PDB file of C-alpha atoms in Angstrom:
ATOM      1  CA  MET O 237       0.010  -0.001   0.062  1.00 50.00           C
ATOM      2  CA  THR O 238       1.382   3.347  -0.989  1.00 55.00           C
ATOM      3  CA  LEU O 239       1.749   6.249   1.317  1.00 50.00           C
ATOM      4  CA  SER O 240      -1.175   8.029  -0.486  1.00 60.00           C
ATOM      5  CA  ASN O 241      -3.415   5.195  -0.010  1.00 61.00           C
ATOM      6  CA  LYS O 242      -2.428   4.863   3.749  1.00 63.00           C
ATOM      7  CA  ASN O 243      -3.390   8.354   4.115  1.00 66.00           C
ATOM      8  CA  LYS O 244      -6.685   7.998   2.380  1.00 69.00           C
ATOM      9  CA  THR O 245      -7.467   5.000   4.461  1.00 73.00           C
ATOM     10  CA  PHE O 246      -6.584   6.880   7.652  1.00 75.00           C
ATOM     11  CA  ALA O 247      -8.610   9.943   6.667  1.00 78.00           C
ATOM     12  CA  SER O 248     -11.603   7.827   5.832  1.00 78.00           C
ATOM     13  CA  LYS O 249     -11.328   6.051   9.262  1.00 80.00           C
ATOM     14  CA  LEU O 250     -10.930   9.567  10.996  1.00 86.00           C
ATOM     15  CA  GLU O 251     -13.963  10.849   9.217  1.00 87.00           C
ATOM     16  CA  PHE O 252     -16.096   7.765  10.142  1.00 83.00           C
ATOM     17  CA  LEU O 253     -15.009   8.302  13.760  1.00 86.00           C
ATOM     18  CA  ILE O 254     -15.838  11.952  13.740  1.00 89.00           C
ATOM     19  CA  VAL O 255     -19.464  11.263  12.217  1.00 86.00           C
ATOM     20  CA  ALA O 256     -20.003   8.386  14.772  1.00 83.00           C
ATOM     21  CA  VAL O 257     -18.928  10.394  17.841  1.00 87.00           C
ATOM     22  CA  SER O 258     -20.938  13.294  16.770  1.00 87.00           C
ATOM     23  CA  LEU O 259     -24.154  11.306  16.378  1.00 83.00           C
ATOM     24  CA  ILE O 260     -23.569   9.519  19.605  1.00 82.00           C
ATOM     25  CA  ALA O 261     -23.103  12.923  21.297  1.00 84.00           C
ATOM     26  CA  ILE O 262     -26.433  14.105  19.953  1.00 83.00           C
ATOM     27  CA  LEU O 263     -28.480  10.922  20.499  1.00 79.00           C
ATOM     28  CA  ILE O 264     -27.293   9.767  23.995  1.00 76.00           C
ATOM     29  CA  PRO O 265     -28.421  12.922  25.836  1.00 80.00           C
ATOM     30  CA  LEU O 266     -31.736  12.702  23.932  1.00 77.00           C
ATOM     31  CA  ARG O 267     -32.226   9.088  25.014  1.00 72.00           C
ATOM     32  CA  ILE O 268     -31.423   9.901  28.574  1.00 72.00           C
ATOM     33  CA  LEU O 269     -33.948  12.850  28.408  1.00 75.00           C
ATOM     34  CA  SER O 270     -36.718  10.746  27.033  1.00 70.00           C
ATOM     35  CA  ARG O 271     -36.176   8.050  29.557  1.00 64.00           C
ATOM     36  CA  GLU O 272     -36.500  10.693  32.393  1.00 66.00           C
ATOM     37  CA  ILE O 273     -39.366  12.614  30.927  1.00 68.00           C
ATOM     38  CA  PHE O 274     -41.605   9.736  29.661  1.00 63.00           C
ATOM     39  CA  ALA O 275     -42.819   6.657  31.957  1.00 56.00           C
ATOM     40  CA  ASP O 276     -42.378   4.396  28.985  1.00 57.00           C
ATOM     41  CA  GLY O 277     -39.159   5.899  27.588  1.00 53.00           C
ATOM     42  CA  TRP O 278     -38.753   3.473  24.734  1.00 54.00           C
ATOM     43  CA  ILE O 279     -42.004   4.794  23.229  1.00 57.00           C
ATOM     44  CA  ALA O 280     -40.654   8.327  23.086  1.00 56.00           C
ATOM     45  CA  SER O 281     -37.607   6.740  21.285  1.00 60.00           C
ATOM     46  CA  LEU O 282     -39.908   5.899  18.303  1.00 65.00           C
ATOM     47  CA  GLY O 283     -38.847   7.901  15.344  1.00 70.00           C
ATOM     48  CA  LEU O 284     -35.949   9.722  17.183  1.00 73.00           C
ATOM     49  CA  ILE O 285     -33.313   8.228  15.033  1.00 74.00           C
ATOM     50  CA  THR O 286     -35.194   8.834  11.818  1.00 76.00           C
ATOM     51  CA  LEU O 287     -35.792  12.515  12.932  1.00 79.00           C
ATOM     52  CA  VAL O 288     -32.025  13.238  13.767  1.00 82.00           C
ATOM     53  CA  PHE O 289     -30.789  11.486  10.685  1.00 81.00           C
ATOM     54  CA  GLY O 290     -33.299  13.092   8.486  1.00 82.00           C
ATOM     55  CA  ILE O 291     -32.659  16.696   9.793  1.00 86.00           C
ATOM     56  CA  ILE O 292     -28.786  16.191   9.405  1.00 86.00           C
ATOM     57  CA  LEU O 293     -29.273  14.761   5.873  1.00 83.00           C
ATOM     58  CA  PHE O 294     -31.532  17.533   4.782  1.00 85.00           C
ATOM     59  CA  LEU O 295     -29.214  20.252   6.138  1.00 89.00           C
ATOM     60  CA  ALA O 296     -26.262  18.460   4.614  1.00 87.00           C
ATOM     61  CA  LYS O 297     -27.971  18.405   1.098  1.00 83.00           C
ATOM     62  CA  LYS O 298     -28.795  22.042   1.439  1.00 86.00           C
ATOM     63  CA  GLU O 299     -25.139  22.627   2.520  1.00 87.00           C
ATOM     64  CA  LYS O 300     -26.149  24.182   5.778  1.00 89.00           C
ATOM     65  CA  ILE O 301     -23.593  22.353   8.087  1.00 90.00           C
ATOM     66  CA  GLY O 302     -20.495  22.680   6.048  1.00 89.00           C
ATOM     67  CA  VAL O 303     -17.705  19.977   6.379  1.00 90.00           C
ATOM     68  CA  PHE O 304     -19.552  17.884   8.635  1.00 90.00           C
ATOM     69  CA  GLY O 305     -22.628  17.726   6.213  1.00 88.00           C
ATOM     70  CA  ARG O 306     -20.287  16.441   3.504  1.00 88.00           C
ATOM     71  CA  MET O 307     -18.705  13.904   5.707  1.00 89.00           C
ATOM     72  CA  PHE O 308     -21.999  12.695   6.823  1.00 87.00           C
ATOM     73  CA  ILE O 309     -23.222  12.302   3.177  1.00 85.00           C
ATOM     74  CA  ARG O 310     -20.005  10.296   2.285  1.00 84.00           C
ATOM     75  CA  GLN O 311     -20.485   8.018   5.324  1.00 83.00           C
ATOM     76  CA  ILE O 312     -24.072   7.235   4.514  1.00 82.00           C
ATOM     77  CA  THR O 313     -23.056   6.605   0.866  1.00 81.00           C
ATOM     78  CA  LYS O 314     -20.402   4.172   1.836  1.00 79.00           C
ATOM     79  CA  THR O 315     -22.832   2.021   3.718  1.00 79.00           C
ATOM     80  CA  HIS O 316     -24.442   1.100   0.258  1.00 75.00           C
ATOM     81  CA  GLN O 317     -21.179  -0.058  -1.205  1.00 73.00           C
ATOM     82  CA  GLY O 318     -19.301  -3.457  -1.173  1.00 69.00           C
ATOM     83  CA  LYS O 319     -17.994  -4.869   2.119  1.00 75.00           C
ATOM     84  CA  LYS O 320     -19.262  -1.817   4.068  1.00 74.00           C
ATOM     85  CA  LYS O 321     -22.817  -2.672   3.194  1.00 77.00           C
ATOM     86  CA  LEU O 322     -22.402  -6.311   4.249  1.00 81.00           C
ATOM     87  CA  ILE O 323     -20.814  -5.329   7.522  1.00 82.00           C
ATOM     88  CA  VAL O 324     -23.618  -2.656   8.424  1.00 80.00           C
ATOM     89  CA  TYR O 325     -26.497  -5.042   7.622  1.00 81.00           C
ATOM     90  CA  SER O 326     -24.632  -7.918   9.543  1.00 86.00           C
ATOM     91  CA  GLN O 327     -24.204  -5.896  12.481  1.00 84.00           C
ATOM     92  CA  THR O 328     -27.740  -4.703  12.428  1.00 85.00           C
ATOM     93  CA  ILE O 329     -29.092  -8.238  12.147  1.00 88.00           C
ATOM     94  CA  LEU O 330     -26.740  -9.306  15.056  1.00 90.00           C
ATOM     95  CA  PHE O 331     -27.734  -6.445  17.489  1.00 88.00           C
ATOM     96  CA  LEU O 332     -31.483  -7.037  16.647  1.00 89.00           C
ATOM     97  CA  SER O 333     -31.090 -10.779  17.496  1.00 92.00           C
ATOM     98  CA  VAL O 334     -29.286  -9.975  20.731  1.00 91.00           C
ATOM     99  CA  GLY O 335     -31.709  -7.205  21.710  1.00 90.00           C
ATOM    100  CA  LEU O 336     -34.733  -9.625  21.158  1.00 92.00           C
ATOM    101  CA  PHE O 337     -33.192 -12.447  23.066  1.00 95.00           C
ATOM    102  CA  THR O 338     -32.219 -10.142  25.897  1.00 93.00           C
ATOM    103  CA  ILE O 339     -35.567  -8.637  26.270  1.00 93.00           C
ATOM    104  CA  PHE O 340     -37.258 -12.130  26.196  1.00 95.00           C
ATOM    105  CA  SER O 341     -34.787 -13.313  28.869  1.00 95.00           C
ATOM    106  CA  ILE O 342     -35.464 -10.331  31.304  1.00 95.00           C
ATOM    107  CA  HIS O 343     -39.303 -10.888  30.668  1.00 94.00           C
ATOM    108  CA  SER O 344     -38.946 -14.669  31.531  1.00 95.00           C
ATOM    109  CA  GLY O 345     -36.946 -13.930  34.681  1.00 94.00           C
ATOM    110  CA  ASN O 346     -39.602 -11.212  35.803  1.00 93.00           C
ATOM    111  CA  HIS O 347     -42.534 -13.369  35.173  1.00 94.00           C
ATOM    112  CA  ASP O 348     -41.759 -17.171  34.451  1.00 94.00           C
ATOM    113  CA  TYR O 349     -39.006 -17.396  37.110  1.00 94.00           C
ATOM    114  CA  TYR O 350     -40.299 -14.639  39.277  1.00 93.00           C
ATOM    115  CA  ASP O 351     -39.971 -16.665  42.451  1.00 94.00           C
ATOM    116  CA  LEU O 352     -36.224 -17.491  41.945  1.00 94.00           C
ATOM    117  CA  LYS O 353     -35.637 -13.859  41.179  1.00 93.00           C
ATOM    118  CA  GLN O 354     -37.314 -12.759  44.526  1.00 92.00           C
ATOM    119  CA  GLN O 355     -35.150 -15.527  46.212  1.00 92.00           C
ATOM    120  CA  VAL O 356     -32.095 -13.813  44.935  1.00 88.00           C
ATOM    121  CA  ILE O 357     -33.268 -10.443  45.903  1.00 86.00           C
ATOM    122  CA  GLU O 358     -33.996 -11.557  49.387  1.00 87.00           C
ATOM    123  CA  GLU O 359     -30.660 -13.120  49.786  1.00 85.00           C
ATOM    124  CA  LEU O 360     -29.041  -9.791  48.827  1.00 80.00           C
ATOM    125  CA  HIS O 361     -31.227  -8.039  51.443  1.00 78.00           C
ATOM    126  CA  LYS O 362     -29.947 -10.589  54.041  1.00 79.00           C
ATOM    127  CA  GLN O 363     -26.384  -9.487  53.094  1.00 76.00           C
ATOM    128  CA  GLY O 364     -27.432  -5.751  53.681  1.00 72.00           C
ATOM    129  CA  ILE O 365     -27.863  -4.967  49.899  1.00 71.00           C
ATOM    130  CA  LEU O 366     -31.142  -3.227  49.382  1.00 67.00           C
ATOM    131  CA  VAL O 367     -32.525  -3.859  45.870  1.00 68.00           C
ATOM    132  CA  ASP O 368     -35.428  -1.793  44.766  1.00 65.00           C
ATOM    133  CA  SER O 369     -36.938  -0.644  41.547  1.00 58.00           C
ATOM    134  CA  ASN O 370     -34.627   2.441  41.189  1.00 62.00           C
ATOM    135  CA  LEU O 371     -31.173   2.690  39.974  1.00 62.00           C
ATOM    136  CA  ASN O 372     -29.071   1.883  43.139  1.00 62.00           C
ATOM    137  CA  TYR O 373     -25.466   2.910  42.831  1.00 64.00           C
ATOM    138  CA  ASP O 374     -24.703   1.675  46.423  1.00 71.00           C
ATOM    139  CA  ALA O 375     -26.137  -1.769  45.833  1.00 67.00           C
ATOM    140  CA  ILE O 376     -24.221  -2.073  42.687  1.00 69.00           C
ATOM    141  CA  HIS O 377     -20.963  -1.176  44.341  1.00 68.00           C
ATOM    142  CA  LYS O 378     -21.573  -3.416  47.277  1.00 68.00           C
ATOM    143  CA  ILE O 379     -22.086  -6.367  44.872  1.00 70.00           C
ATOM    144  CA  THR O 380     -19.048  -5.446  42.602  1.00 69.00           C
ATOM    145  CA  SER O 381     -16.695  -4.901  45.640  1.00 69.00           C
ATOM    146  CA  GLN O 382     -17.211  -8.648  46.575  1.00 69.00           C
ATOM    147  CA  ILE O 383     -16.027  -9.732  43.189  1.00 70.00           C
ATOM    148  CA  THR O 384     -12.553  -9.267  41.793  1.00 71.00           C
ATOM    149  CA  PRO O 385     -12.364  -7.668  38.120  1.00 72.00           C
ATOM    150  CA  ASN O 386     -11.177 -11.076  36.898  1.00 75.00           C
ATOM    151  CA  GLN O 387     -14.126 -12.787  38.316  1.00 71.00           C
ATOM    152  CA  GLN O 388     -16.411 -10.084  36.719  1.00 67.00           C
ATOM    153  CA  ILE O 389     -14.908 -10.564  33.404  1.00 77.00           C
ATOM    154  CA  GLY O 390     -15.181 -14.378  33.753  1.00 75.00           C
ATOM    155  CA  ALA O 391     -18.833 -14.062  34.792  1.00 71.00           C
ATOM    156  CA  ILE O 392     -19.661 -11.817  31.725  1.00 75.00           C
ATOM    157  CA  THR O 393     -17.837 -14.129  29.236  1.00 80.00           C
ATOM    158  CA  ALA O 394     -19.615 -17.084  30.665  1.00 81.00           C
ATOM    159  CA  LEU O 395     -23.150 -15.630  30.029  1.00 81.00           C
ATOM    160  CA  PRO O 396     -23.539 -16.776  26.528  1.00 83.00           C
ATOM    161  CA  ILE O 397     -22.745 -20.363  27.679  1.00 87.00           C
ATOM    162  CA  LEU O 398     -25.113 -20.001  30.632  1.00 84.00           C
ATOM    163  CA  SER O 399     -27.896 -18.819  28.288  1.00 86.00           C
ATOM    164  CA  VAL O 400     -27.750 -22.450  26.620  1.00 87.00           C
ATOM    165  CA  GLN O 401     -26.828 -24.679  29.711  1.00 89.00           C
ATOM    166  CA  ASP O 402     -29.334 -23.142  32.053  1.00 91.00           C
ATOM    167  CA  PHE O 403     -31.652 -20.596  30.635  1.00 94.00           C
ATOM    168  CA  LYS O 404     -33.644 -20.163  33.899  1.00 93.00           C
ATOM    169  CA  VAL O 405     -30.650 -18.969  35.826  1.00 92.00           C
ATOM    170  CA  PHE O 406     -29.449 -16.848  32.971  1.00 93.00           C
ATOM    171  CA  SER O 407     -32.739 -15.040  32.641  1.00 94.00           C
ATOM    172  CA  VAL O 408     -32.884 -14.658  36.469  1.00 92.00           C
ATOM    173  CA  VAL O 409     -29.301 -12.963  36.405  1.00 91.00           C
ATOM    174  CA  LEU O 410     -30.465 -10.578  33.804  1.00 93.00           C
ATOM    175  CA  ALA O 411     -33.749  -9.754  35.475  1.00 92.00           C
ATOM    176  CA  VAL O 412     -32.016  -9.005  38.737  1.00 90.00           C
ATOM    177  CA  THR O 413     -29.392  -7.083  37.065  1.00 88.00           C
ATOM    178  CA  ASP O 414     -32.264  -4.985  35.316  1.00 89.00           C
ATOM    179  CA  HIS O 415     -34.000  -4.610  38.497  1.00 86.00           C
ATOM    180  CA  LEU O 416     -30.753  -3.326  40.199  1.00 83.00           C
ATOM    181  CA  MET O 417     -30.211  -0.852  37.415  1.00 82.00           C
ATOM    182  CA  GLY O 418     -33.587   0.568  37.545  1.00 80.00           C
ATOM    183  CA  GLY O 419     -34.848  -0.898  34.240  1.00 83.00           C
ATOM    184  CA  TRP O 420     -31.946   0.579  32.175  1.00 82.00           C
ATOM    185  CA  VAL O 421     -30.759  -2.718  30.815  1.00 87.00           C
ATOM    186  CA  MET O 422     -34.413  -3.436  29.416  1.00 88.00           C
ATOM    187  CA  TYR O 423     -34.636   0.213  28.069  1.00 82.00           C
ATOM    188  CA  PHE O 424     -31.206   0.028  26.449  1.00 83.00           C
ATOM    189  CA  TRP O 425     -32.089  -3.013  24.278  1.00 87.00           C
ATOM    190  CA  GLN O 426     -35.565  -1.765  23.575  1.00 84.00           C
ATOM    191  CA  VAL O 427     -33.917   1.371  22.204  1.00 80.00           C
ATOM    192  CA  MET O 428     -31.440  -0.673  20.428  1.00 82.00           C
ATOM    193  CA  ILE O 429     -34.033  -2.790  18.579  1.00 86.00           C
ATOM    194  CA  ILE O 430     -35.961   0.353  17.642  1.00 82.00           C
ATOM    195  CA  GLU O 431     -32.553   2.012  16.346  1.00 80.00           C
ATOM    196  CA  CYS O 432     -31.810  -1.135  14.391  1.00 83.00           C
ATOM    197  CA  ILE O 433     -35.218  -1.025  12.451  1.00 83.00           C
ATOM    198  CA  GLU O 434     -35.153   2.746  12.050  1.00 80.00           C
ATOM    199  CA  PHE O 435     -31.548   2.699  10.665  1.00 80.00           C
ATOM    200  CA  SER O 436     -32.403  -0.055   8.262  1.00 81.00           C
ATOM    201  CA  VAL O 437     -35.396   1.831   7.054  1.00 80.00           C
ATOM    202  CA  PHE O 438     -33.402   5.090   6.876  1.00 78.00           C
ATOM    203  CA  LEU O 439     -30.569   3.536   4.731  1.00 77.00           C
ATOM    204  CA  GLY O 440     -33.368   2.192   2.308  1.00 78.00           C
ATOM    205  CA  ILE O 441     -34.969   5.578   2.058  1.00 75.00           C
ATOM    206  CA  SER O 442     -31.556   7.439   1.761  1.00 73.00           C
ATOM    207  CA  LYS O 443     -30.595   5.084  -1.056  1.00 72.00           C
ATOM    208  CA  ARG O 444     -33.875   5.289  -2.815  1.00 70.00           C
ATOM    209  CA  TYR O 445     -34.413   9.020  -2.679  1.00 63.00           C
ATOM    210  CA  PHE O 446     -31.518  10.890  -1.584  1.00 57.00           C
ATOM    211  CA  LEU O 447     -28.204   9.165  -2.678  1.00 57.00           C
ATOM    212  CA  LYS O 448     -28.887   7.853  -6.128  1.00 57.00           C
ATOM    213  CA  ASN O 449     -27.660  10.791  -7.896  1.00 52.00           C
ATOM    214  CA  ILE O 450     -24.510  11.341  -5.731  1.00 50.00           C
ATOM    215  CA  ASN O 451     -21.079  10.868  -7.506  1.00 46.00           C
ATOM    216  CA  HIS O 452     -19.122   8.637  -5.307  1.00 45.00           C
TER     217      HIS O 452
END
């Protein structure tokens, strides 16, 4: 690879990083705000990514946001090309599958295995770790302080295997974790599913109506 090609590759990766970080900086505060304002925060997320992406794309095509607008259009365009297209849609399908399975698991832990979940929570209470329906930083700190970082990493890496070997325990672990986090685990994956669907729709619309005449 020549020096010129290396520079182009670096510039492309840097541009992707700038666009991605900028979108994250916009979307995350909006997600948190909608979660705090609305009781069913995930419902407030419907259409959010489409709205944000649509506004940015509209302003970019009108050349109202300068260099960032041109970078955004180039990155959206690249998602319709070659390997990038395959990677984007593969990741979307992966996140959608993981999200649906996680939500199903938490729901099962809250309902089908409710008694076992309550036993775990009662055991935590006996240890002086109070678990309620709100995000409890003190309880999280007490639990994590009892486990070494290596044990935490081992437990996380073992979760996929546990989901197959003992789904009941797996779903209860997720349900208790979600309970401990004040419902943020469930909310995160609900939003992730919405974003995956909306992003796929946005890509289809952008290819059909906005990007077909752009010179690559």
